[in-house]
Amino acid sequence: MRIRKAIFPVAGLGTRFLPATKASPKEMLAVVDKPIIQYAVEEAVEAGITELIFVTSITKRAIEDHFDTNYELEDKLKKAGQERFLEVVRNIIPKHVSCAYIRQPEALGLGHAVLCAKPLIGGEPFAVLLADDLIYSPGVGCLSSMVKIVEDIQNSIVAIERVSINDVKKYGIIASEPMGKQLHRLQGIVEKPAQEDAPSNLAVVGRYVLMPEIFSLLESTLAGANGEIQLTDAIAAMMAKQQVLAYEFEGKRYDCGSKLGYLTATVEYGLRHPELSEEFDAYLKERYR
Ligand code: UTP
């Protein structure tokens, strides 16, 4: 079983980032010098994905442009001898990787966005990456690790992390039993539970590898939490038919859909950036000593 395709649902409204997201995609906000969608694409490509499927909406055209060729810019950079930047803009997507775009006509929820990509997936397992969950995992990427597990075990898998009990209401929360190092078997999953109803503090974050049976389950999933068609509810239905796993990834996740998470990512990626780290570190120490 090889995982070749990944869905990037990018059709959300980005309400928490208004007014920045009124006409521009949240996924094009840059963390230092790269839009957050590019970090997710790089993670997918590292995991061996060769077909990128973006589920977009009316305000998201810049994403399509970002992954396309810009001949005028390339020509100007070439004439100006700016070889380094030329390489940067030419190598955003490797040559063997293709992009496809499909619209979600209305923001009816993450589950609905994934279902919109069904015609482009066919009957094979696929990954889903939510770009606003930016995952820093030096060494092996989070999706790479998940893909390896699926290639062995051939079940759907979701990435999880422990969150503060005060935050369970923001996430899909799982009940599970341990299955070995970093791996759990799902026994239940509930979207945005109240603190007193949460089965644990293990929260699903934005990386999934799913078996194609999820599509028929999504087709019969009714609107759930927040009035949206929830991927979580279809995963709950899937558990009745086949085993679903959860993977406690190594590394750090930044919730770039929230202002605080985005600012934290900007500071920490700035401090890791080869061109900036020294000067930025010195600035922070001077400013906040
Ligand atoms: P979020 O819950 O972060 O929603 O969606 P959002 O609309 O992007 O942001 P807020 O909450 O209004 O600030 C999680 C992921 O699912 C996608 C989003 O683009 C994001 O990657 N999504 C959500 C869709 O593609 N379509 C939807 O209808 C809803």
Tab-separated table of N, CA, C and O in Angstrom, residues 99-211:
chain	number	residue	atom	x	y	z
A	99	CYS	N	-0.151	19.269	-8.891
A	99	CYS	CA	-1.162	19.934	-8.052
A	99	CYS	C	-2.514	19.894	-8.757
A	99	CYS	O	-2.585	20.084	-9.968
A	100	ALA	N	-3.572	19.688	-7.998
A	100	ALA	CA	-4.935	19.793	-8.536
A	100	ALA	C	-5.761	20.631	-7.561
A	100	ALA	O	-5.495	20.626	-6.346
A	101	TYR	N	-6.731	21.353	-8.099
A	101	TYR	CA	-7.538	22.261	-7.281
A	101	TYR	C	-8.995	21.948	-7.498
A	101	TYR	O	-9.432	21.731	-8.638
A	102	ILE	N	-9.751	21.903	-6.410
A	102	ILE	CA	-11.189	21.686	-6.533
A	102	ILE	C	-11.852	22.614	-5.528
A	102	ILE	O	-11.290	22.886	-4.463
A	103	ARG	N	-13.026	23.121	-5.892
A	103	ARG	CA	-13.676	24.105	-5.032
A	103	ARG	C	-14.618	23.454	-4.020
A	103	ARG	O	-15.334	22.504	-4.349
A	104	GLN	N	-14.622	24.006	-2.808
A	104	GLN	CA	-15.708	23.734	-1.865
A	104	GLN	C	-16.639	24.942	-1.972
A	104	GLN	O	-16.262	26.046	-1.584
A	105	PRO	N	-17.829	24.758	-2.543
A	105	PRO	CA	-18.655	25.935	-2.849
A	105	PRO	C	-19.134	26.676	-1.606
A	105	PRO	O	-19.410	27.868	-1.662
A	106	GLU	N	-19.215	26.003	-0.475
A	106	GLU	CA	-19.683	26.637	0.757
A	106	GLU	C	-18.912	26.015	1.909
A	106	GLU	O	-18.668	24.793	1.886
A	107	ALA	N	-18.539	26.825	2.903
A	107	ALA	CA	-17.751	26.294	4.024
A	107	ALA	C	-18.660	25.505	4.974
A	107	ALA	O	-19.108	26.005	6.000
A	108	LEU	N	-18.911	24.253	4.600
A	108	LEU	CA	-19.840	23.427	5.386
A	108	LEU	C	-19.113	22.541	6.390
A	108	LEU	O	-19.720	21.689	7.016
A	109	GLY	N	-17.799	22.723	6.514
A	109	GLY	CA	-17.047	21.962	7.511
A	109	GLY	C	-15.912	21.167	6.892
A	109	GLY	O	-15.886	20.927	5.684
A	110	LEU	N	-14.982	20.741	7.750
A	110	LEU	CA	-13.809	20.000	7.286
A	110	LEU	C	-14.205	18.685	6.608
A	110	LEU	O	-13.644	18.319	5.568
A	111	GLY	N	-15.182	17.983	7.195
A	111	GLY	CA	-15.618	16.710	6.603
A	111	GLY	C	-16.132	16.925	5.191
A	111	GLY	O	-15.810	16.178	4.261
A	112	HIS	N	-16.908	17.976	5.005
A	112	HIS	CA	-17.448	18.307	3.683
A	112	HIS	C	-16.317	18.673	2.715
A	112	HIS	O	-16.325	18.269	1.546
A	113	ALA	N	-15.312	19.415	3.208
A	113	ALA	CA	-14.173	19.795	2.352
A	113	ALA	C	-13.449	18.542	1.860
A	113	ALA	O	-13.109	18.436	0.676
A	114	VAL	N	-13.232	17.582	2.750
A	114	VAL	CA	-12.548	16.338	2.355
A	114	VAL	C	-13.402	15.595	1.319
A	114	VAL	O	-12.893	15.108	0.304
A	115	LEU	N	-14.697	15.570	1.544
A	115	LEU	CA	-15.605	14.881	0.605
A	115	LEU	C	-15.549	15.517	-0.791
A	115	LEU	O	-15.671	14.818	-1.801
A	116	CYS	N	-15.339	16.837	-0.858
A	116	CYS	CA	-15.248	17.522	-2.160
A	116	CYS	C	-14.118	16.954	-3.010
A	116	CYS	O	-14.146	17.043	-4.237
A	117	ALA	N	-13.077	16.379	-2.366
A	117	ALA	CA	-11.920	15.863	-3.118
A	117	ALA	C	-12.128	14.427	-3.586
A	117	ALA	O	-11.272	13.885	-4.292
A	118	LYS	N	-13.266	13.825	-3.243
A	118	LYS	CA	-13.496	12.406	-3.587
A	118	LYS	C	-13.233	12.095	-5.076
A	118	LYS	O	-12.543	11.118	-5.381
A	119	PRO	N	-13.742	12.924	-6.018
A	119	PRO	CA	-13.521	12.572	-7.433
A	119	PRO	C	-12.042	12.498	-7.817
A	119	PRO	O	-11.690	11.847	-8.793
A	120	LEU	N	-11.172	13.162	-7.064
A	120	LEU	CA	-9.745	13.168	-7.401
A	120	LEU	C	-8.952	12.093	-6.653
A	120	LEU	O	-7.762	11.904	-6.908
A	121	ILE	N	-9.599	11.399	-5.747
A	121	ILE	CA	-8.882	10.394	-4.947
A	121	ILE	C	-9.122	8.988	-5.494
A	121	ILE	O	-8.201	8.180	-5.582
A	122	GLY	N	-10.354	8.690	-5.874
A	122	GLY	CA	-10.654	7.323	-6.312
A	122	GLY	C	-10.672	6.386	-5.115
A	122	GLY	O	-11.045	6.793	-4.014
A	123	GLY	N	-10.198	5.171	-5.300
A	123	GLY	CA	-10.360	4.167	-4.242
A	123	GLY	C	-9.085	3.867	-3.483
A	123	GLY	O	-8.892	2.729	-3.048
A	124	GLU	N	-8.221	4.850	-3.305
A	124	GLU	CA	-6.977	4.547	-2.605
A	124	GLU	C	-6.864	5.341	-1.299
A	124	GLU	O	-7.497	6.387	-1.155
A	125	PRO	N	-6.045	4.854	-0.341
A	125	PRO	CA	-5.847	5.620	0.889
A	125	PRO	C	-5.128	6.934	0.592
A	125	PRO	O	-4.381	7.023	-0.393
A	126	PHE	N	-5.327	7.916	1.423
A	126	PHE	CA	-4.783	9.259	1.153
A	126	PHE	C	-4.499	9.980	2.468
A	126	PHE	O	-5.040	9.612	3.513
A	127	ALA	N	-3.669	11.017	2.368
A	127	ALA	CA	-3.368	11.843	3.535
A	127	ALA	C	-4.222	13.100	3.525
A	127	ALA	O	-4.675	13.540	2.467
A	128	VAL	N	-4.447	13.673	4.705
A	128	VAL	CA	-5.067	14.996	4.826
A	128	VAL	C	-4.144	15.834	5.722
A	128	VAL	O	-3.744	15.365	6.788
A	129	LEU	N	-3.808	17.024	5.251
A	129	LEU	CA	-2.973	17.922	6.072
A	129	LEU	C	-3.683	19.264	6.237
A	129	LEU	O	-4.094	19.871	5.235
A	130	LEU	N	-3.830	19.693	7.474
A	130	LEU	CA	-4.369	21.032	7.746
A	130	LEU	C	-3.171	21.950	7.957
A	130	LEU	O	-2.442	21.825	8.954
A	131	ALA	N	-2.974	22.838	6.978
A	131	ALA	CA	-1.745	23.629	6.973
A	131	ALA	C	-1.634	24.530	8.191
A	131	ALA	O	-0.522	24.855	8.628
A	132	ASP	N	-2.772	24.939	8.765
A	132	ASP	CA	-2.664	25.864	9.899
A	132	ASP	C	-2.117	25.177	11.146
A	132	ASP	O	-1.685	25.839	12.076
A	133	ASP	N	-2.082	23.844	11.168
A	133	ASP	CA	-1.298	23.140	12.186
A	133	ASP	C	0.103	22.965	11.614
A	133	ASP	O	0.351	22.075	10.806
A	134	LEU	N	0.985	23.850	12.009
A	134	LEU	CA	2.375	23.791	11.518
A	134	LEU	C	3.148	22.895	12.479
A	134	LEU	O	3.189	23.165	13.679
A	135	ILE	N	3.718	21.793	11.944
A	135	ILE	CA	4.383	20.837	12.837
A	135	ILE	C	5.878	20.841	12.566
A	135	ILE	O	6.328	20.570	11.453
A	136	TYR	N	6.622	21.198	13.619
A	136	TYR	CA	8.083	21.182	13.526
A	136	TYR	C	8.573	19.865	14.101
A	136	TYR	O	8.416	19.614	15.293
A	137	SER	N	9.089	18.993	13.258
A	137	SER	CA	9.694	17.773	13.809
A	137	SER	C	10.988	17.495	13.068
A	137	SER	O	10.985	16.940	11.973
A	138	PRO	N	12.082	17.955	13.680
A	138	PRO	CA	13.377	17.788	13.031
A	138	PRO	C	13.654	16.300	12.874
A	138	PRO	O	13.254	15.506	13.711
A	139	GLY	N	14.333	15.924	11.807
A	139	GLY	CA	14.531	14.485	11.557
A	139	GLY	C	13.416	14.021	10.647
A	139	GLY	O	13.266	14.520	9.545
A	140	VAL	N	12.581	13.125	11.135
A	140	VAL	CA	11.506	12.579	10.296
A	140	VAL	C	10.229	13.388	10.516
A	140	VAL	O	9.812	13.614	11.657
A	141	GLY	N	9.590	13.813	9.419
A	141	GLY	CA	8.365	14.599	9.509
A	141	GLY	C	7.216	13.785	10.086
A	141	GLY	O	7.219	12.549	10.016
A	142	CYS	N	6.229	14.492	10.629
A	142	CYS	CA	5.075	13.814	11.250
A	142	CYS	C	4.364	12.929	10.223
A	142	CYS	O	4.072	11.753	10.482
A	143	LEU	N	4.089	13.466	9.026
A	143	LEU	CA	3.345	12.655	8.041
A	143	LEU	C	4.171	11.453	7.574
A	143	LEU	O	3.620	10.371	7.384
A	144	SER	N	5.477	11.620	7.418
A	144	SER	CA	6.343	10.486	7.023
A	144	SER	C	6.178	9.334	8.000
A	144	SER	O	6.030	8.180	7.583
A	145	SER	N	6.220	9.637	9.282
A	145	SER	CA	6.084	8.580	10.298
A	145	SER	C	4.722	7.908	10.175
A	145	SER	O	4.615	6.678	10.275
A	146	MET	N	3.679	8.699	9.959
A	146	MET	CA	2.323	8.130	9.866
A	146	MET	C	2.189	7.235	8.632
A	146	MET	O	1.595	6.159	8.674
A	147	VAL	N	2.759	7.693	7.517
A	147	VAL	CA	2.682	6.919	6.269
A	147	VAL	C	3.376	5.561	6.454
A	147	VAL	O	2.863	4.522	6.041
A	148	LYS	N	4.516	5.565	7.141
A	148	LYS	CA	5.239	4.294	7.378
A	148	LYS	C	4.362	3.334	8.177
A	148	LYS	O	4.293	2.141	7.873
A	149	ILE	N	3.676	3.853	9.187
A	149	ILE	CA	2.819	2.989	10.018
A	149	ILE	C	1.685	2.411	9.160
A	149	ILE	O	1.393	1.216	9.203
A	150	VAL	N	1.066	3.261	8.335
A	150	VAL	CA	-0.055	2.797	7.500
A	150	VAL	C	0.431	1.754	6.490
A	150	VAL	O	-0.265	0.765	6.230
A	151	GLU	N	1.613	1.966	5.948
A	151	GLU	CA	2.129	0.994	4.976
A	151	GLU	C	2.310	-0.379	5.628
A	151	GLU	O	2.142	-1.406	4.988
A	152	ASP	N	2.601	-0.384	6.938
A	152	ASP	CA	2.735	-1.650	7.691
A	152	ASP	C	1.389	-2.218	8.101
A	152	ASP	O	1.096	-3.386	7.911
A	153	ILE	N	0.577	-1.369	8.721
A	153	ILE	CA	-0.621	-1.870	9.421
A	153	ILE	C	-1.896	-1.747	8.572
A	153	ILE	O	-2.876	-2.433	8.839
A	154	GLN	N	-1.913	-0.863	7.569
A	154	GLN	CA	-3.043	-0.719	6.645
A	154	GLN	C	-4.369	-0.347	7.315
A	154	GLN	O	-5.405	-0.943	7.041
A	155	ASN	N	-4.277	0.601	8.245
A	155	ASN	CA	-5.485	1.173	8.859
A	155	ASN	C	-5.391	2.694	8.807
A	155	ASN	O	-4.287	3.219	8.658
A	156	SER	N	-6.530	3.339	8.992
A	156	SER	CA	-6.506	4.803	9.074
A	156	SER	C	-5.788	5.223	10.352
A	156	SER	O	-5.799	4.496	11.356
A	157	ILE	N	-5.209	6.423	10.304
A	157	ILE	CA	-4.467	6.915	11.483
A	157	ILE	C	-4.628	8.426	11.585
A	157	ILE	O	-4.682	9.116	10.563
A	158	VAL	N	-4.733	8.917	12.823
A	158	VAL	CA	-4.815	10.368	13.047
A	158	VAL	C	-3.653	10.766	13.954
A	158	VAL	O	-3.233	9.973	14.792
A	159	ALA	N	-3.135	11.972	13.768
A	159	ALA	CA	-2.088	12.464	14.675
A	159	ALA	C	-2.749	13.030	15.923
A	159	ALA	O	-3.819	13.652	15.837
A	160	ILE	N	-2.114	12.802	17.065
A	160	ILE	CA	-2.682	13.333	18.329
A	160	ILE	C	-1.587	13.992	19.161
A	160	ILE	O	-0.408	13.697	19.004
A	161	GLU	N	-2.053	14.889	20.052
A	161	GLU	CA	-1.149	15.417	21.082
A	161	GLU	C	-1.943	15.684	22.352
A	161	GLU	O	-3.166	15.858	22.307
A	162	ARG	N	-1.221	15.672	23.478
A	162	ARG	CA	-1.878	15.984	24.757
A	162	ARG	C	-2.072	17.485	24.863
A	162	ARG	O	-1.134	18.243	24.596
A	163	VAL	N	-3.293	17.904	25.209
A	163	VAL	CA	-3.545	19.341	25.365
A	163	VAL	C	-4.002	19.600	26.799
A	163	VAL	O	-4.368	18.656	27.516
A	164	SER	N	-3.993	20.861	27.186
A	164	SER	CA	-4.491	21.227	28.512
A	164	SER	C	-5.987	20.890	28.562
A	164	SER	O	-6.702	21.065	27.574
A	165	ILE	N	-6.444	20.434	29.711
A	165	ILE	CA	-7.857	20.041	29.843
A	165	ILE	C	-8.794	21.231	29.542
A	165	ILE	O	-9.902	21.067	29.059
A	166	ASN	N	-8.280	22.460	29.755
A	166	ASN	CA	-9.085	23.656	29.437
A	166	ASN	C	-9.290	23.822	27.930
A	166	ASN	O	-10.168	24.564	27.496
A	167	ASP	N	-8.458	23.142	27.135
A	167	ASP	CA	-8.518	23.333	25.681
A	167	ASP	C	-9.253	22.214	24.946
A	167	ASP	O	-9.380	22.270	23.719
A	168	VAL	N	-9.730	21.175	25.665
A	168	VAL	CA	-10.340	20.032	24.953
A	168	VAL	C	-11.533	20.477	24.099
A	168	VAL	O	-11.808	19.878	23.054
A	169	LYS	N	-12.202	21.550	24.505
A	169	LYS	CA	-13.389	22.022	23.763
A	169	LYS	C	-13.052	22.534	22.355
A	169	LYS	O	-13.945	22.790	21.553
A	170	LYS	N	-11.768	22.696	22.063
A	170	LYS	CA	-11.370	23.210	20.733
A	170	LYS	C	-11.050	22.091	19.747
A	170	LYS	O	-10.774	22.358	18.583
A	171	TYR	N	-11.010	20.829	20.213
A	171	TYR	CA	-10.444	19.743	19.390
A	171	TYR	C	-11.370	18.539	19.292
A	171	TYR	O	-12.316	18.402	20.065
A	172	GLY	N	-11.026	17.620	18.368
A	172	GLY	CA	-11.558	16.263	18.410
A	172	GLY	C	-10.757	15.530	19.479
A	172	GLY	O	-9.531	15.586	19.474
A	173	ILE	N	-11.440	14.880	20.413
A	173	ILE	CA	-10.751	14.219	21.544
A	173	ILE	C	-11.019	12.716	21.468
A	173	ILE	O	-12.149	12.297	21.188
A	174	ILE	N	-9.980	11.922	21.716
A	174	ILE	CA	-10.146	10.474	21.560
A	174	ILE	C	-10.170	9.745	22.903
A	174	ILE	O	-9.618	10.202	23.898
A	175	ALA	N	-10.846	8.573	22.889
A	175	ALA	CA	-10.670	7.552	23.930
A	175	ALA	C	-9.856	6.469	23.237
A	175	ALA	O	-10.089	6.182	22.059
A	176	SER	N	-8.889	5.873	23.949
A	176	SER	CA	-8.012	4.928	23.245
A	176	SER	C	-7.354	3.975	24.212
A	176	SER	O	-7.370	4.187	25.423
A	177	GLU	N	-6.771	2.901	23.639
A	177	GLU	CA	-5.899	2.048	24.457
A	177	GLU	C	-4.521	2.026	23.804
A	177	GLU	O	-4.421	2.057	22.566
A	178	PRO	N	-3.462	1.993	24.629
A	178	PRO	CA	-2.111	2.019	24.059
A	178	PRO	C	-1.826	0.771	23.236
A	178	PRO	O	-2.348	-0.297	23.522
A	179	MET	N	-1.011	0.947	22.191
A	179	MET	CA	-0.714	-0.165	21.273
A	179	MET	C	0.783	-0.279	21.062
A	179	MET	O	1.232	-0.831	20.083
A	180	GLY	N	1.547	0.351	21.916
A	180	GLY	CA	2.997	0.372	21.708
A	180	GLY	C	3.466	1.796	21.731
A	180	GLY	O	2.676	2.717	21.979
A	181	LYS	N	4.756	1.972	21.420
A	181	LYS	CA	5.362	3.304	21.526
A	181	LYS	C	4.650	4.313	20.606
A	181	LYS	O	4.552	4.073	19.411
A	182	GLN	N	4.121	5.340	21.180
A	182	GLN	CA	3.474	6.460	20.463
A	182	GLN	C	2.197	6.076	19.712
A	182	GLN	O	1.612	6.905	19.025
A	183	LEU	N	1.786	4.800	19.792
A	183	LEU	CA	0.628	4.367	19.007
A	183	LEU	C	-0.534	3.972	19.923
A	183	LEU	O	-0.323	3.354	20.971
A	184	HIS	N	-1.745	4.345	19.512
A	184	HIS	CA	-2.948	4.009	20.276
A	184	HIS	C	-3.979	3.415	19.328
A	184	HIS	O	-3.976	3.714	18.144
A	185	ARG	N	-4.879	2.608	19.893
A	185	ARG	CA	-6.030	2.130	19.106
A	185	ARG	C	-7.245	2.936	19.564
A	185	ARG	O	-7.524	3.037	20.761
A	186	LEU	N	-7.949	3.543	18.603
A	186	LEU	CA	-9.097	4.382	18.969
A	186	LEU	C	-10.243	3.541	19.514
A	186	LEU	O	-10.584	2.504	18.945
A	187	GLN	N	-10.840	4.029	20.592
A	187	GLN	CA	-12.064	3.387	21.112
A	187	GLN	C	-13.240	4.353	21.025
A	187	GLN	O	-14.379	3.941	21.120
A	188	GLY	N	-12.943	5.610	20.843
A	188	GLY	CA	-14.000	6.609	20.698
A	188	GLY	C	-13.378	7.912	20.239
A	188	GLY	O	-12.166	8.111	20.371
A	189	ILE	N	-14.205	8.789	19.688
A	189	ILE	CA	-13.703	10.110	19.267
A	189	ILE	C	-14.886	11.072	19.268
A	189	ILE	O	-15.983	10.713	18.824
A	190	VAL	N	-14.679	12.237	19.826
A	190	VAL	CA	-15.787	13.196	19.922
A	190	VAL	C	-15.249	14.594	19.610
A	190	VAL	O	-14.160	14.961	20.042
A	191	GLU	N	-16.021	15.357	18.831
A	191	GLU	CA	-15.577	16.685	18.396
A	191	GLU	C	-15.954	17.738	19.432
A	191	GLU	O	-17.106	17.801	19.876
A	192	LYS	N	-14.998	18.534	19.825
A	192	LYS	CA	-15.185	19.690	20.712
A	192	LYS	C	-16.064	19.380	21.943
A	192	LYS	O	-17.105	20.026	22.158
A	193	PRO	N	-15.679	18.392	22.763
A	193	PRO	CA	-16.499	18.071	23.933
A	193	PRO	C	-16.349	19.133	25.029
A	193	PRO	O	-15.318	19.818	25.089
A	194	ALA	N	-17.356	19.230	25.884
A	194	ALA	CA	-17.205	20.050	27.088
A	194	ALA	C	-16.179	19.341	27.966
A	194	ALA	O	-16.011	18.117	27.869
A	195	GLN	N	-15.499	20.114	28.801
A	195	GLN	CA	-14.429	19.561	29.643
A	195	GLN	C	-14.893	18.308	30.391
A	195	GLN	O	-14.185	17.303	30.437
A	196	GLU	N	-16.132	18.368	30.950
A	196	GLU	CA	-16.611	17.246	31.780
A	196	GLU	C	-16.973	16.017	30.945
A	196	GLU	O	-17.066	14.912	31.471
A	197	ASP	N	-17.155	16.196	29.630
A	197	ASP	CA	-17.511	15.038	28.776
A	197	ASP	C	-16.306	14.467	28.026
A	197	ASP	O	-16.428	13.455	27.328
A	198	ALA	N	-15.148	15.117	28.138
A	198	ALA	CA	-13.990	14.686	27.328
A	198	ALA	C	-13.464	13.338	27.828
A	198	ALA	O	-13.219	13.177	29.024
A	199	PRO	N	-13.301	12.361	26.916
A	199	PRO	CA	-12.817	11.045	27.347
A	199	PRO	C	-11.329	11.038	27.710
A	199	PRO	O	-10.852	10.082	28.321
A	200	SER	N	-10.577	12.071	27.340
A	200	SER	CA	-9.145	12.174	27.666
A	200	SER	C	-8.723	13.597	27.326
A	200	SER	O	-9.562	14.442	27.005
A	201	ASN	N	-7.423	13.848	27.389
A	201	ASN	CA	-6.925	15.130	26.856
A	201	ASN	C	-6.069	14.888	25.621
A	201	ASN	O	-5.205	15.697	25.292
A	202	LEU	N	-6.300	13.760	24.932
A	202	LEU	CA	-5.576	13.470	23.685
A	202	LEU	C	-6.365	14.055	22.514
A	202	LEU	O	-7.468	13.590	22.197
A	203	ALA	N	-5.784	15.085	21.908
A	203	ALA	CA	-6.498	15.838	20.867
A	203	ALA	C	-5.982	15.462	19.486
A	203	ALA	O	-4.777	15.291	19.292
A	204	VAL	N	-6.914	15.369	18.541
A	204	VAL	CA	-6.535	15.120	17.140
A	204	VAL	C	-6.012	16.434	16.560
A	204	VAL	O	-6.635	17.486	16.721
A	205	VAL	N	-4.856	16.391	15.908
A	205	VAL	CA	-4.329	17.578	15.233
A	205	VAL	C	-4.324	17.322	13.726
A	205	VAL	O	-4.653	16.219	13.282
A	206	GLY	N	-3.912	18.320	12.952
A	206	GLY	CA	-4.207	18.299	11.514
A	206	GLY	C	-3.400	17.410	10.594
A	206	GLY	O	-2.957	17.849	9.533
A	207	ARG	N	-3.223	16.146	10.947
A	207	ARG	CA	-2.594	15.170	10.042
A	207	ARG	C	-3.381	13.866	10.130
A	207	ARG	O	-3.589	13.335	11.235
A	208	TYR	N	-3.768	13.346	8.980
A	208	TYR	CA	-4.544	12.105	8.918
A	208	TYR	C	-4.041	11.287	7.733
A	208	TYR	O	-3.641	11.851	6.717
A	209	VAL	N	-4.109	9.955	7.846
A	209	VAL	CA	-4.050	9.102	6.656
A	209	VAL	C	-5.309	8.245	6.741
A	209	VAL	O	-5.553	7.589	7.767
A	210	LEU	N	-6.111	8.299	5.691
A	210	LEU	CA	-7.448	7.694	5.771
A	210	LEU	C	-7.667	6.672	4.667
A	210	LEU	O	-7.188	6.848	3.534
A	211	MET	N	-8.409	5.627	5.014
A	211	MET	CA	-8.809	4.639	4.008
A	211	MET	C	-9.973	5.238	3.198
A	211	MET	O	-10.758	6.036	3.730
